[in-house]
XYZ file of C-alpha atoms in Angstrom:
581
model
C 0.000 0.000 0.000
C 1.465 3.211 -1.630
C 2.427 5.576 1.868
C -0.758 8.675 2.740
C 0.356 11.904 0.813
C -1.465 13.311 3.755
C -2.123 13.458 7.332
C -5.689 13.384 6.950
C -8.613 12.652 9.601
C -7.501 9.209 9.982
C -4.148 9.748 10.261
C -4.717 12.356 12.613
C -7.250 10.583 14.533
C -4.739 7.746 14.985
C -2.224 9.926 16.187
C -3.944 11.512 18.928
C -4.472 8.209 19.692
C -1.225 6.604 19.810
C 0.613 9.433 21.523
C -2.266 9.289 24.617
C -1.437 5.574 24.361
C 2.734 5.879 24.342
C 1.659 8.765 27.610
C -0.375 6.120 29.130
C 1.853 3.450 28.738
C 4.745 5.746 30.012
C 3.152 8.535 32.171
C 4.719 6.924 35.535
C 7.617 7.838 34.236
C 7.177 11.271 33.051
C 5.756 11.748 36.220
C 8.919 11.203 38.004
C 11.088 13.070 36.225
C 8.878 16.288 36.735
C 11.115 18.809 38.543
C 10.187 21.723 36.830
C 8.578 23.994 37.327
C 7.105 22.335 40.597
C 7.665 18.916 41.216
C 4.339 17.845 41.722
C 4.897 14.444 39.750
C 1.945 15.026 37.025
C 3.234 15.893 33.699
C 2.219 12.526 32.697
C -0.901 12.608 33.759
C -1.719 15.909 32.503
C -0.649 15.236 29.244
C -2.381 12.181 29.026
C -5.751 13.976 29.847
C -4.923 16.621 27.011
C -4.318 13.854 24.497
C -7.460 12.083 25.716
C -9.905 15.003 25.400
C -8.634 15.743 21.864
C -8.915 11.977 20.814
C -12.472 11.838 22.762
C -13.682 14.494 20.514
C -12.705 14.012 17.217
C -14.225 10.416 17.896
C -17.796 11.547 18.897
C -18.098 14.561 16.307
C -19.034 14.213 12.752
C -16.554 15.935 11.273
C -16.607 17.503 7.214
C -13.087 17.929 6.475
C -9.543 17.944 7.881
C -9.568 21.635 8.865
C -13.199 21.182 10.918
C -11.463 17.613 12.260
C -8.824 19.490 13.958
C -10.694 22.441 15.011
C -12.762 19.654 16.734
C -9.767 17.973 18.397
C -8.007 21.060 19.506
C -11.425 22.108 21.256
C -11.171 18.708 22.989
C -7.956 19.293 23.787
C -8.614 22.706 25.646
C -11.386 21.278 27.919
C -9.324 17.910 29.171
C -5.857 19.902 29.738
C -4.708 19.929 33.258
C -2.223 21.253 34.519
C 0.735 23.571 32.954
C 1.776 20.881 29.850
C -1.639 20.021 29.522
C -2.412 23.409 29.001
C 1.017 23.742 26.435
C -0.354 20.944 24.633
C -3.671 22.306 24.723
C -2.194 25.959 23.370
C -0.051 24.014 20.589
C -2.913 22.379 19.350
C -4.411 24.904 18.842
C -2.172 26.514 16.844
C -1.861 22.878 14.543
C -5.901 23.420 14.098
C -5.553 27.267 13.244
C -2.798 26.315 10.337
C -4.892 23.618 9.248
C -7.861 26.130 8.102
C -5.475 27.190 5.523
C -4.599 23.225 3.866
C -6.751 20.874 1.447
C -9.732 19.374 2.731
C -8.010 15.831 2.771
C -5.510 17.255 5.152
C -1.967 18.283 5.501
C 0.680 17.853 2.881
C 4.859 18.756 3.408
C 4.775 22.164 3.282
C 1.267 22.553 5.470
C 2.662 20.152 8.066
C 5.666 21.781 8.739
C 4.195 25.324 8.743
C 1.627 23.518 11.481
C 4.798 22.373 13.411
C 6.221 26.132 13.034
C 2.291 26.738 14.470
C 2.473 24.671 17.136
C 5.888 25.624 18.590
C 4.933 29.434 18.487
C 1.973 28.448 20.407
C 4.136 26.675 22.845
C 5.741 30.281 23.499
C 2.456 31.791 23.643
C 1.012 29.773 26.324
C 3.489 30.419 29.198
C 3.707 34.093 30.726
C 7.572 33.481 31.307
C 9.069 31.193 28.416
C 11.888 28.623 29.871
C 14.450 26.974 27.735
C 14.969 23.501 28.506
C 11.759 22.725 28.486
C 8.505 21.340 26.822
C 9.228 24.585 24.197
C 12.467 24.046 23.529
C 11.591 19.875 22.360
C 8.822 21.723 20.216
C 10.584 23.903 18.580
C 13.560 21.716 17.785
C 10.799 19.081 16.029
C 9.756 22.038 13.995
C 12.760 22.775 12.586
C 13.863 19.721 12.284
C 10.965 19.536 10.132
C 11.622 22.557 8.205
C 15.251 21.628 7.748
C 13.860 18.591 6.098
C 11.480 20.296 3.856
C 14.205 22.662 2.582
C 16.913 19.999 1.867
C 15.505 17.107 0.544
C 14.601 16.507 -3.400
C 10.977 15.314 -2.478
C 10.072 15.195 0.904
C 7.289 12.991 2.361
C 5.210 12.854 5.223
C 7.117 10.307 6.778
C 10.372 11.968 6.430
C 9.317 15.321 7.755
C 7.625 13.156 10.574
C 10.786 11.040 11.772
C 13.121 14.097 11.756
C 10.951 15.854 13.527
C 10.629 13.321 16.460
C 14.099 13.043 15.717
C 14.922 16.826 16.680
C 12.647 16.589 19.706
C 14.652 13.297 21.380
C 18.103 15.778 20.405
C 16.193 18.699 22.282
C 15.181 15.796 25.469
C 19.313 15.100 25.800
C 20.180 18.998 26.146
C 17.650 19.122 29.267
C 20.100 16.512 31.197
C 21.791 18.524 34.117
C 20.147 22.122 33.245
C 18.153 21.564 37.217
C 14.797 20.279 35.897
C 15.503 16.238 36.798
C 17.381 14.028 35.101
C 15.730 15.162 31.654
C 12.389 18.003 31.524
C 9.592 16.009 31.948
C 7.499 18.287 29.141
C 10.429 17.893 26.612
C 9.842 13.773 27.248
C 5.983 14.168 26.514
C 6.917 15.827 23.426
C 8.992 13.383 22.481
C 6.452 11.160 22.683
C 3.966 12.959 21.023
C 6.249 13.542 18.029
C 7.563 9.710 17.637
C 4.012 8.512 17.717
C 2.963 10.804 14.817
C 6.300 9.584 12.980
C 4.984 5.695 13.886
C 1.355 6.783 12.291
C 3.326 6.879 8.560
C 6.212 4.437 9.290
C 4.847 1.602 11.957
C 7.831 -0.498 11.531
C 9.665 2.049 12.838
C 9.017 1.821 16.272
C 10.080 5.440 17.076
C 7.985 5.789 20.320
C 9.787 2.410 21.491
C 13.275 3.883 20.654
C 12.333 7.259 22.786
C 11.280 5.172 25.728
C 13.780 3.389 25.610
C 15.985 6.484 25.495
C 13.741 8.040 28.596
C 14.176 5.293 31.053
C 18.072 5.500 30.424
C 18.353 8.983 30.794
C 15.961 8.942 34.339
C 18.570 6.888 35.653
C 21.340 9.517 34.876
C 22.858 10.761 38.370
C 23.915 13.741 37.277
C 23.423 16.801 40.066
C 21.023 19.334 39.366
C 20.893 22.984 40.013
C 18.075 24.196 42.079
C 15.558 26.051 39.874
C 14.885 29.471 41.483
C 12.345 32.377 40.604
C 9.249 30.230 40.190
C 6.677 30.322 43.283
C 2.815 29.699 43.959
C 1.713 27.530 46.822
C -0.907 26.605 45.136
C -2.589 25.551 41.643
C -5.720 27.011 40.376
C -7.369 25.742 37.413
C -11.029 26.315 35.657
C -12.637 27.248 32.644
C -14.166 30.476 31.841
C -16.077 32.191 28.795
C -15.251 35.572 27.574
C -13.992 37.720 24.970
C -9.964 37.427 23.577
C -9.830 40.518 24.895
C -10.718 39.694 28.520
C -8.985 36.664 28.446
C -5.497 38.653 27.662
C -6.488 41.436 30.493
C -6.696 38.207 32.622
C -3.346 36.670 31.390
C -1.506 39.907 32.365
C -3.373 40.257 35.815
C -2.579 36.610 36.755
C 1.522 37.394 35.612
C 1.424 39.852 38.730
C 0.270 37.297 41.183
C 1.402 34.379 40.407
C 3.689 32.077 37.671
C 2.785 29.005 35.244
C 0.371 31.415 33.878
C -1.923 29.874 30.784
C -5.195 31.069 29.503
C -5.373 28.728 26.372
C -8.872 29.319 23.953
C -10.191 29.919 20.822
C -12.647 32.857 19.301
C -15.135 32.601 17.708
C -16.573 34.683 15.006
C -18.114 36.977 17.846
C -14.949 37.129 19.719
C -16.191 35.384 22.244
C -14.676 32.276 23.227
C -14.260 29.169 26.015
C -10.851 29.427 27.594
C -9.099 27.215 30.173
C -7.210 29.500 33.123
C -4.325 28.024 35.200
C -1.990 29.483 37.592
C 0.413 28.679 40.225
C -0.043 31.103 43.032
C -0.069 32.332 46.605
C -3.605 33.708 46.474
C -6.149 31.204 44.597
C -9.089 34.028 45.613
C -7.356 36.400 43.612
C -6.980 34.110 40.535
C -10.439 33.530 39.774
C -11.867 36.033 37.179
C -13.565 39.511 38.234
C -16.113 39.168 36.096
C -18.037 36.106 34.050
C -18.456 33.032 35.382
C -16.007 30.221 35.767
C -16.379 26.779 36.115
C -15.130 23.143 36.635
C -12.698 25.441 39.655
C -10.639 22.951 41.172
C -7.334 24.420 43.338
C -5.300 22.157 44.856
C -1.787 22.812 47.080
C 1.620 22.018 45.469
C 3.925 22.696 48.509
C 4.432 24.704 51.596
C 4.441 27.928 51.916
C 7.637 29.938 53.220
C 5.945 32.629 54.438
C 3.103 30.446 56.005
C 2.492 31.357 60.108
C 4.082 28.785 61.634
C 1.560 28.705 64.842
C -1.686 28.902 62.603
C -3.421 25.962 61.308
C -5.043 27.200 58.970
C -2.177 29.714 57.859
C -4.069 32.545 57.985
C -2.293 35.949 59.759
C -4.461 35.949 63.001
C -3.726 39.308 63.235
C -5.715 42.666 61.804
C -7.308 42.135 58.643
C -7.796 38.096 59.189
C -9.403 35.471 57.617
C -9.393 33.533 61.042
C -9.768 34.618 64.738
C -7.961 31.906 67.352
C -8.102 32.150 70.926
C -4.882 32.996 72.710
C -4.878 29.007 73.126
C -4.683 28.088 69.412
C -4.281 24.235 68.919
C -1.500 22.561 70.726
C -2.073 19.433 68.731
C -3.116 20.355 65.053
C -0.782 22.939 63.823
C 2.221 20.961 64.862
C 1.153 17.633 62.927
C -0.543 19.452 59.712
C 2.717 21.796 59.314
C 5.017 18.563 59.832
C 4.521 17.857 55.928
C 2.230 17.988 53.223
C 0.647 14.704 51.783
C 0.108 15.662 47.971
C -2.910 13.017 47.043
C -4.589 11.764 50.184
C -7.904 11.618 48.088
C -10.420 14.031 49.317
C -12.702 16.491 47.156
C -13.860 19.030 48.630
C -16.741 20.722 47.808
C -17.502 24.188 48.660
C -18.976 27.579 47.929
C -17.455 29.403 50.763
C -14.197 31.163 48.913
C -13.011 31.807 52.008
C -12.422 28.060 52.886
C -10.240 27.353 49.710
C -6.853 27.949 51.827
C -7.655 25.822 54.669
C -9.393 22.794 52.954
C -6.059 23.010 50.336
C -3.175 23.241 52.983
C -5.298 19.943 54.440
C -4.687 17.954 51.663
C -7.972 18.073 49.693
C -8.350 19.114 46.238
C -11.260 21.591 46.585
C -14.002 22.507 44.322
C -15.418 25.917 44.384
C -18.974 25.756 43.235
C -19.558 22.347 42.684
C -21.155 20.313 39.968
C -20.995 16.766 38.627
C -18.460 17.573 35.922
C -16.145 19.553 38.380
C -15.805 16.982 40.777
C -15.402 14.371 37.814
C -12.044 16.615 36.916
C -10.991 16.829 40.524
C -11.436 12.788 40.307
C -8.856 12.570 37.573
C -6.326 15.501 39.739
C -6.136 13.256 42.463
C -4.391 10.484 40.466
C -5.875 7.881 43.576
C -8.007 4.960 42.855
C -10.145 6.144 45.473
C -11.659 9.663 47.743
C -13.828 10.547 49.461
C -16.320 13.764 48.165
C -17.066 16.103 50.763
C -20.343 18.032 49.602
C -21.233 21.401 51.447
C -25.174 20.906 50.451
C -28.052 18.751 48.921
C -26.685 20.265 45.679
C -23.367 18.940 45.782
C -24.849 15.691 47.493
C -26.402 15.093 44.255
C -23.645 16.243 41.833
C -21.113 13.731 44.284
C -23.290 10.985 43.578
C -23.854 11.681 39.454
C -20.191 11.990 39.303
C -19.443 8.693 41.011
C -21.692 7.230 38.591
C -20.335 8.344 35.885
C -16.744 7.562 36.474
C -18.510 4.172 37.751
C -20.107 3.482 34.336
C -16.563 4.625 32.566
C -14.881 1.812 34.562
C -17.100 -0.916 32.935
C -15.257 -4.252 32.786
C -14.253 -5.114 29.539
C -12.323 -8.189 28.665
C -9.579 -6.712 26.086
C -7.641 -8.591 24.094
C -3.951 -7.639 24.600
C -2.681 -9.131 21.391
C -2.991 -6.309 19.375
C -0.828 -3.747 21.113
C -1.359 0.122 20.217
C -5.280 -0.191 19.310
C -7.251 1.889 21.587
C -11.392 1.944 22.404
C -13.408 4.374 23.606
C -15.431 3.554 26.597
C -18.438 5.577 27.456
C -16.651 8.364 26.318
C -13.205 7.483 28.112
C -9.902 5.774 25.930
C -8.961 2.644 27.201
C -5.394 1.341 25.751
C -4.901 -2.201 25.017
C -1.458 -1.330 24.861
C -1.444 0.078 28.577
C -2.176 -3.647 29.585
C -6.251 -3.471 30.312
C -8.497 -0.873 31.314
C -7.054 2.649 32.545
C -8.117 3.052 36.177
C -10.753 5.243 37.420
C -11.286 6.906 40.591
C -14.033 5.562 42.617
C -15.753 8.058 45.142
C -17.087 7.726 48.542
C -19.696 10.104 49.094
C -19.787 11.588 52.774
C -22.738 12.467 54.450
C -22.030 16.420 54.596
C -24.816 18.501 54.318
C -22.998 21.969 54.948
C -19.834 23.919 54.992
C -18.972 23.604 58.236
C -19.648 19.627 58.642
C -18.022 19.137 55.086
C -15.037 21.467 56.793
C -14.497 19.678 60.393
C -14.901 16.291 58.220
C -11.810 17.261 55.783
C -9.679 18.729 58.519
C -10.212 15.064 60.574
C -9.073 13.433 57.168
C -6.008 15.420 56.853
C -4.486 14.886 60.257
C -5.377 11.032 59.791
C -3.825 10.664 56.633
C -0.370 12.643 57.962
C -0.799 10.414 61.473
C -1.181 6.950 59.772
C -0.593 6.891 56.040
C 3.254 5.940 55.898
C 2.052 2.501 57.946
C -0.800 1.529 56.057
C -1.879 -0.211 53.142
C -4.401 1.132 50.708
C -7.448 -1.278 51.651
C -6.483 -0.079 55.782
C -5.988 3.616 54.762
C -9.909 3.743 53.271
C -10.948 1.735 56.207
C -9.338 4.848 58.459
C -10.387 7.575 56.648
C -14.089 5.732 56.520
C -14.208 5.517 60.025
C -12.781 9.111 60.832
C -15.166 10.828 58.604
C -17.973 8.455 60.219
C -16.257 9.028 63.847
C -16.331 13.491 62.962
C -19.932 13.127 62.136
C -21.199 11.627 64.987
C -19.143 14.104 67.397
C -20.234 16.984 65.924
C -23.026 18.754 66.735
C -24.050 21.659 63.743
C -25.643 25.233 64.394
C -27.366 27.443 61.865
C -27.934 31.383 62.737
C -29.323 33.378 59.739
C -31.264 37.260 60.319
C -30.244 36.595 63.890
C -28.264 39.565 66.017
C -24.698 39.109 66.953
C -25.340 39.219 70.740
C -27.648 36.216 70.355
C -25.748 34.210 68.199
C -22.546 34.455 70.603
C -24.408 33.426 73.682
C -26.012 30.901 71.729
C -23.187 28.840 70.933
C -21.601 30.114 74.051
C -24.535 27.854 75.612
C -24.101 25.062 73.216
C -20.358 24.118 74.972
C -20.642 20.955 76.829
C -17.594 19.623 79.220
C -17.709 17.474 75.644
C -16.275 20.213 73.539
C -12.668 20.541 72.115
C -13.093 22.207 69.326
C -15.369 25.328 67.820
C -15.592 25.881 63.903
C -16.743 28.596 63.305
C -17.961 30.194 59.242
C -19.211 33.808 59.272
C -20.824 34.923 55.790
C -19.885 38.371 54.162
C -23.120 39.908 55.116
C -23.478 39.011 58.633
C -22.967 41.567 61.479
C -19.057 42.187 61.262
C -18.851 42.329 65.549
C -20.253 38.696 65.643
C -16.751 37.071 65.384
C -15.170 39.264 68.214
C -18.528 38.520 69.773
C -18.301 34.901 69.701
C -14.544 34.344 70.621
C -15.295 36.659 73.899
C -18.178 34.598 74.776
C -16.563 31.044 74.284
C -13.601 32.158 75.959
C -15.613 33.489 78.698
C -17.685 30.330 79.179
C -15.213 27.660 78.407
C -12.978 29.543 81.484
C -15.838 29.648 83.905
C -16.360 25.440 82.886
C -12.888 24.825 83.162
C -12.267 23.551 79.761
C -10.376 26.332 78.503
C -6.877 24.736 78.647
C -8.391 22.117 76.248
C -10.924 24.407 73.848
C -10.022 25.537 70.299
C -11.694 27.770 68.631
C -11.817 28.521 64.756
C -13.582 31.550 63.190
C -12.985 31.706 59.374
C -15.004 34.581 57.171
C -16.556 32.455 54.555
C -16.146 35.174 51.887
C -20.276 34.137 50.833
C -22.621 37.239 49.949
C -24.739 35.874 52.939
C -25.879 36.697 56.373
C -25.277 33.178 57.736
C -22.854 31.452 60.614
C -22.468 28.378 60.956
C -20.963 26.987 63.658
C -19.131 23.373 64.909
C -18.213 22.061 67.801
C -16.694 19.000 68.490
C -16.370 16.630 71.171
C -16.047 13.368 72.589
């Protein structure tokens, strides 16, 4: 059979394909050499979810022509990326699908696929606030002119020539990242490889390319070499959503979320109106000031990548318990939290939490959960996929998020159907209920399965994923997965039944602060506190004097912490916890 004279829908079908395959095969290992620029051990995984929303799409749509295929793909692409190289990927896809408008309707000959290359690397640049050499960029733009240098020189270049120098100039770009301080090799600059043998494979399968890079990747992870410390790049925390507005608004947003934060990408495409769907992420200090002034974003999901150095070291929370605060302690602030939470930071202990309180974000993050700001089913579906855990535990905040918990789980429940695959033919992919599974990976791609908790409210969903935290930080180094669920199970279980809830809404401030004054039993330890935005601003100095005043006169206030957090909700409510035994 005479070779394609273009990449056309099938060939780029089975590309997108194959390269989510080769990442799914081999994301374990991109995800340990990801130094830079956090190591947060996900490049793999974010790249596969890039690849798979681009190959999900262009399955399901009934596409016209190659231009309308890739448009279709590259929208795909934007809505699956996570985190910063999914959101690359996402970006350089998009700029493959805006050169393609341009080519034939059967697809992309020589000249149009190395122009898309060219596309794709300047879109590499363009989706980073602060380009870094070394990096995914650097493997993209070597492939492109690699590709370019091909088209130039030879007599009568093919598809699979351009193709194979290309991935060729992306593994040469992977061996100048040993020893610059991102790992043994960049992490993006290996998913690129990837990407760029497996579309060299799609016109020369005997070639194995992607098998030769892999090869090439496990030798170089094993490379000792000492690397420098990578400075200048900051951001406790990662904040991802999506958002719809104008390309105008979406550049206003790029520049404002440069000045707080780095890893900036707001990857999208226009349409005829201007108007667009764009995918936002950030690394940052301050997730409340990352989400958009205006519009309205969804799927939010912000989860912590590391300690803070300028984090209070006697808060639990974090929060300056000084003027201006987010939180008011008692003199007597924990003796037993702060210590253990502040000891270290367990990435993925798999909790979701679910809130609408964007005052709560900080807390529930530096706890371990990966939280949800105004919850739905497809939100906590993506926050699923973040964790990278086969299971967690969904913490709603309301009979909303109840029911969006429980259509997520059964969704990812009906993606995890059993099928009996056939390993034989290696590199063929299906799509389950929407989801790729990859023969070649060795069965069917796990799925997280979610526990819902029975958390009707903020504050319960709040106390609950604080208790989860400090169990998973006590006891997770000793157990095994099927004991670690069994804990956390019986913790949330345990928090529920020694918590007693109270809800104060159009009520004075005086009343409210002797009415959970009142509420303290010899029982209590602890007092959560929420105050909305529009309650009376002296019921939080109102309720610490109170407590304080009746947990001295009962003797308890040696042992009594209490926890008053402005829930940053346009509402006049306070709820309150308090915990006991």
């Amino acid at each position: 059979m005479s070779a394609p004279e273009h990449l056309g829908i099938e060939q780029l079908h089975s590309w997108l394909v194959h390269a989510h395959a080769a990442c799914v095969r081999h994301g374990e290992l991109l995800n340990t050499l990801n130094e830079f620029p956090v190591a947060d051990s996900d490049t793999g995984a974010n790249v596969t979810h890039t690849l798979a929303g681009a190959a999900r799409a262009l399955t399901q749509a009934d596409v016209i022509d190659f231009a309308d295929a890739a448009t279709v793909a590259s929208a795909g692409a934007v809505l699956g990326a996570r985190g910063n190289s999914g959101m690359i990927l996402a970006q350089c896809l998009l700029a493959f699908s805006e050169s393609a408008q341009n080519a034939p309707s059967q697809g992309l000959r020589p000249v149009e696929l190395v122009a898309a290359l060219q596309a794709m690397a300047r879109g590499a640049v363009k989706a980073v606030s602060h380009p870094v050499e070394g990096t995914f960029i650097s493997a993209m733009r070597s492939a492109a002119q690699a590709g370019a240098d091909t088209l130039d020189t030879s007599p009568r270049p093919t598809l699979e020539e351009i193709t194979a120098t290309a991935a060729f100039g992306a593994q040469e770009a992977v061996v100048e990242t040993v020893g610059i301080g991102h790992g043994p090799v960049d992490a993006g600059a290996g998913a690129i490889m990837l990407i760029m043998t497996a579309l060299a494979d799609v016109f020369n399968p005997q070639g194995d390319l992607t098998g030769t890079a892999l090869n090439m990747l496990t030798d170089l992870s094993q490379n000792n070499t000492s690397h420098k410390q990578v400075s200048g790049h900051s951001g406790e925390f990662e904040v991802m959503y999506l958002w719809n507005a104008t390309a105008f608004q979406a550049e206003r947003l790029r520049k404002a979320l440069g000045e707080i934060g780095d890893s900036v990408a707001v990857v999208g495409a226009v349409d005829s109106l201007n108007m667009g769907l764009f995918h936002v992420h950030v690394h940052t200090d301050n997730p409340r000031a990352a989400l958009p002034p205006y519009g309205k974003a969804r799927q939010i999901c912000i989860r912590r990548l590391r300690s803070s150095r300028t984090e209070p070291p006697t808060n639990l929370y974090g929060f300056n318990a000084r003027g201006g605060s987010n939180v008011i302690p008692l003199e007597r602030f924990s003796s037993k939290r702060p210590s253990k939470m502040a000891r270290k930071f367990q990435k993925e202990i798999g909790v979701i939490a679910c809130t609408r309180a964007p005052g709560l974000i900080v807390p529930l993050a530096r706890a371990g959960a990966v939280v949800v700001l105004e919850p739905d089913s497809d939100a906590i579906v993506r926050a699923a996929g973040d964790i990278q855990n086969p299971n967690a535990f969904v913490l709603p905040c309301d009979e909303a998020s109840i029911s969006a918990a429980h259509a997520a789980s059964r969704s990812l429940i009906s993606r995890a159907a059993v099928w009996a695959l056939d390993d034989s033919n290696l590199g063929e992919d299906i799509l389950v209920a929407g989801d790729y599974i990859s023969k070649s990976a060795g069965g069917v791609e796990a799925l997280t399965r979610l526990k819902v908790a029975d958390t009707s409210n903020e504050v319960a969903m709040f106390v609950t994923a604080m208790a989860l935290g400090l169990a998973e930080l006590e006891n997770s180094s000793d157990l095994d997965e099927a004991a670690k669920l069994a804990l956390m199970e019986r913790t949330a279980w345990v928090t529920a039944v020694r918590m007693r809830v109270l809800e104060f809404s159009g009520v004075d401030a005086e009343h409210i602060a002797l009415a959970v004054a009142n509420a303290l039993g010899e029982w209590t330890v602890t007092v959560t506190v929420l105050v909305g935005a529009l309650a009376d601003s002296d019921v939080a100095p109102l309720i610490r004097d109170a407590v304080g005043q009746k947990a001295q006169d009962m003797g308890i206030d040696e042992d009594l912490d209490v926890n008053i957090y402005a829930s940053h909700q346009d509402l006049d409510q306070v709820l309150v916890g308090l915990e006991g035994f």
